Coordinates of C-alpha atoms in Angstrom, one line a residue:
A1 CA 0.0 0.0 0.0
R2 CA 1.2 3.6 -0.7
M3 CA 2.2 5.7 2.3
G4 CA -0.6 6.1 4.8
R5 CA -3.1 4.4 2.6
T6 CA -5.3 1.6 3.9
L7 CA -5.2 -1.7 1.9
V8 CA -8.8 -2.9 1.5
E9 CA -9.3 -6.4 0.0
L10 CA -12.6 -7.4 -1.5
F11 CA -13.1 -11.2 -1.7
Y12 CA -16.0 -11.8 -4.1
D13 CA -17.7 -14.3 -6.4
V14 CA -19.9 -13.2 -9.3
I15 CA -22.7 -15.6 -8.3
S16 CA -23.2 -13.3 -5.3
P17 CA -25.5 -10.3 -5.8
Y18 CA -24.4 -8.7 -2.6
S19 CA -20.8 -8.9 -3.8
W20 CA -21.8 -6.8 -6.8
L21 CA -23.3 -4.1 -4.6
G22 CA -20.1 -4.1 -2.4
F23 CA -17.9 -4.1 -5.5
E24 CA -19.6 -1.1 -7.1
V25 CA -19.7 0.9 -3.8
L26 CA -16.0 0.3 -3.1
C27 CA -15.2 1.1 -6.7
R28 CA -16.8 4.5 -6.1
Y29 CA -15.2 5.1 -2.8
Q30 CA -11.7 4.2 -3.8
H31 CA -11.4 7.6 -5.4
I32 CA -12.8 9.4 -2.3
W33 CA -11.2 7.4 0.6
N34 CA -7.5 7.1 1.2
I35 CA -7.5 3.4 0.3
D36 CA -5.8 0.9 -2.1
L37 CA -8.6 -1.4 -3.3
R38 CA -7.5 -4.9 -4.2
F39 CA -10.0 -7.3 -5.9
R40 CA -9.7 -10.9 -4.7
P41 CA -11.7 -13.3 -6.9
A42 CA -12.6 -16.3 -4.7
F43 CA -15.0 -19.2 -4.8
L44 CA -18.2 -18.9 -2.7
G45 CA -19.0 -22.6 -3.0
G46 CA -15.6 -23.4 -1.4
I47 CA -16.2 -21.0 1.5
M48 CA -19.7 -22.4 2.2
Q49 CA -18.4 -25.9 2.1
V50 CA -15.5 -25.3 4.5
T51 CA -17.5 -23.2 7.0
G52 CA -20.7 -25.2 6.9
N53 CA -22.7 -22.2 5.8
K54 CA -25.9 -22.6 3.9
P55 CA -27.4 -20.4 1.2
P56 CA -29.7 -18.0 3.0
A57 CA -32.6 -18.7 0.6
M58 CA -32.7 -22.3 2.0
L59 CA -34.7 -20.8 4.9
P60 CA -37.9 -19.8 3.1
K61 CA -38.7 -16.7 5.2
R62 CA -35.2 -15.5 4.8
G63 CA -35.4 -16.1 1.0
E64 CA -38.5 -14.0 0.8
Y65 CA -36.9 -11.2 2.7
L66 CA -33.7 -11.5 0.6
L67 CA -35.5 -10.7 -2.7
K68 CA -37.1 -7.6 -1.2
D69 CA -33.8 -6.5 0.4
L70 CA -31.9 -6.9 -2.9
K71 CA -34.5 -4.8 -4.7
R72 CA -34.2 -2.0 -2.1
M73 CA -30.4 -2.2 -2.0
A74 CA -30.1 -2.2 -5.8
K75 CA -32.3 0.9 -6.0
Y76 CA -30.4 2.6 -3.1
Y77 CA -26.9 2.0 -4.6
Q78 CA -28.1 2.3 -8.2
V79 CA -26.7 -1.0 -9.4
P80 CA -28.9 -2.8 -12.0
V81 CA -29.6 -6.1 -10.0
H82 CA -32.9 -7.2 -11.5
V83 CA -34.5 -9.5 -9.0
S84 CA -37.0 -12.2 -10.0
G85 CA -38.7 -14.9 -8.0
D86 CA -36.6 -17.8 -9.4
D87 CA -33.3 -16.1 -8.5
S88 CA -32.6 -18.4 -5.5
Q89 CA -33.1 -21.4 -7.7
R90 CA -30.9 -20.0 -10.5
M91 CA -28.2 -19.3 -8.0
L92 CA -28.3 -22.9 -6.6
A93 CA -28.4 -24.4 -10.1
T94 CA -25.4 -22.4 -11.4
S95 CA -21.8 -23.2 -10.7
S96 CA -19.6 -20.1 -10.7
L97 CA -16.4 -22.2 -10.6
A98 CA -15.5 -21.9 -14.3
A99 CA -16.3 -18.1 -14.3
M100 CA -14.2 -17.5 -11.1
R101 CA -11.3 -19.5 -12.6
F102 CA -11.5 -17.5 -15.8
I103 CA -11.5 -14.2 -13.8
T104 CA -8.5 -15.6 -11.8
A105 CA -6.7 -16.3 -15.0
I106 CA -7.2 -12.7 -16.2
D107 CA -6.2 -11.4 -12.7
M108 CA -2.9 -13.4 -13.1
T109 CA -2.2 -12.3 -16.7
H110 CA -4.1 -9.0 -17.5
P111 CA -5.3 -7.5 -14.2
Q112 CA -6.3 -4.3 -16.0
Y113 CA -9.4 -6.1 -17.2
L114 CA -10.3 -7.5 -13.7
E115 CA -12.8 -4.7 -12.9
P116 CA -14.7 -4.5 -16.2
L117 CA -14.7 -8.3 -16.6
S118 CA -16.1 -9.0 -13.1
R119 CA -18.8 -6.3 -13.7
E120 CA -19.8 -7.9 -17.0
F121 CA -20.3 -11.3 -15.3
W122 CA -22.7 -9.7 -12.7
M123 CA -24.4 -7.8 -15.5
R124 CA -25.0 -11.0 -17.5
F125 CA -26.2 -13.1 -14.5
W126 CA -28.0 -10.5 -12.3
S127 CA -29.2 -8.0 -14.9
Q128 CA -29.8 -10.0 -18.0
H129 CA -30.6 -13.3 -16.3
E130 CA -28.3 -15.3 -18.6
D131 CA -26.0 -18.2 -18.1
I132 CA -22.3 -17.6 -17.0
S133 CA -21.2 -21.2 -16.6
K134 CA -20.8 -22.4 -20.2
P135 CA -17.6 -21.7 -22.1
E136 CA -19.3 -19.9 -25.0
N137 CA -21.0 -17.6 -22.5
I138 CA -17.8 -16.9 -20.5
V139 CA -16.2 -15.9 -23.8
A140 CA -19.2 -13.6 -24.7
V141 CA -18.8 -11.9 -21.3
A142 CA -15.1 -11.4 -21.8
Q143 CA -15.6 -9.8 -25.2
Q144 CA -18.3 -7.6 -23.8
A145 CA -15.7 -6.5 -21.2
G146 CA -13.3 -5.5 -24.0
L147 CA -11.0 -8.6 -24.1
S148 CA -9.9 -9.7 -27.5
A149 CA -11.0 -13.1 -28.9
E150 CA -7.5 -14.3 -28.7
L151 CA -7.1 -13.3 -25.0
S152 CA -10.5 -14.8 -24.1
Q153 CA -9.6 -18.1 -25.7
K154 CA -6.2 -18.2 -23.9
A155 CA -7.8 -17.5 -20.5
L156 CA -10.4 -20.1 -21.2
E157 CA -7.6 -22.7 -21.8
M158 CA -6.0 -21.6 -18.6
I159 CA -9.1 -22.6 -16.6
S160 CA -8.0 -26.2 -16.4
S161 CA -4.4 -25.4 -15.5
P162 CA -3.2 -26.3 -12.0
T163 CA -1.7 -22.7 -11.6
V164 CA -5.2 -21.1 -12.0
K165 CA -7.0 -23.8 -9.9
D166 CA -4.4 -23.4 -7.1
R167 CA -4.6 -19.6 -7.2
L168 CA -8.4 -19.7 -6.8
K169 CA -8.1 -22.2 -4.0
E170 CA -5.4 -20.2 -2.2
T171 CA -7.4 -16.9 -2.4
T172 CA -10.5 -18.8 -1.1
A173 CA -8.5 -20.3 1.7
E174 CA -7.1 -16.8 2.5
A175 CA -10.6 -15.4 2.8
I176 CA -11.5 -18.2 5.2
K177 CA -8.4 -17.6 7.2
Y178 CA -9.6 -14.0 7.7
G179 CA -12.8 -15.4 9.1
A180 CA -15.0 -15.2 6.0
F181 CA -18.1 -17.5 5.9
G182 CA -19.9 -15.9 2.9
M183 CA -19.5 -13.1 0.3
P184 CA -18.6 -10.3 0.0
A185 CA -15.9 -10.4 2.5
V186 CA -14.1 -7.1 2.9
V187 CA -10.8 -7.1 4.8
A188 CA -9.3 -3.7 5.8
H189 CA -5.7 -3.8 6.9
Y190 CA -5.6 -1.0 9.4
D191 CA -3.4 -0.3 12.4
G192 CA -1.4 -3.4 11.8
E193 CA -4.3 -5.8 11.8
P194 CA -6.9 -7.2 9.4
H195 CA -10.5 -6.2 10.0
L196 CA -13.2 -8.4 8.4
F197 CA -16.5 -6.9 7.3
F198 CA -19.2 -9.2 5.9
G199 CA -21.7 -8.1 3.4
S200 CA -22.4 -4.9 1.4
D201 CA -24.2 -3.2 4.2
R202 CA -21.2 -2.7 6.5
L203 CA -19.3 -0.2 4.4
E204 CA -20.1 2.9 6.5
L205 CA -18.7 0.9 9.5
L206 CA -15.6 0.1 7.4
G207 CA -15.2 3.8 6.8
S208 CA -15.6 4.6 10.4
V209 CA -13.0 2.0 11.5
I210 CA -10.4 3.2 9.0
G211 CA -11.0 6.8 9.9
E212 CA -12.9 7.9 6.8

């Protein structure tokens, strides 16, 4: 981190709508707050498995609330999350593993595309309600984010490489080590220690802790 700037890490998965909200808000605040924002693509499925967490929608009452909450949050933060009744099912039926490996491959090779690429995945899944798990759809997302056909193809091939798989596992393990049990997990390194904030509704608290 640059002198006197607080390193803020955002652990996220594009299957998580609250991660999108947290991502957009932190993207806005990185120009206002004295922070260095670092995007850490990780795998939500892995975090849930290790910590024994369950998708909130598995509790019907909570699932009902979640849809209303997402609608309100999306409007408040002006992020185009379009909520529909079958979203919980879509989330449970979709694996984000290939997408997160693809994003990891880009993070390792062309990190300048990390922000627009991640955003396009959320746009496709949460705004346009389209698939993000099949290779042809992953490539479509990448090209939408400004990656060349050649670069998209190369990153797609990297998905099955041990280097990319291991990097995603390591990042996910790191989030768990900080205490994450879901997404987004925001870790602020302040005063010589890491402070974990869970969810996109703790960002004013984050600001307060780091003196913003």
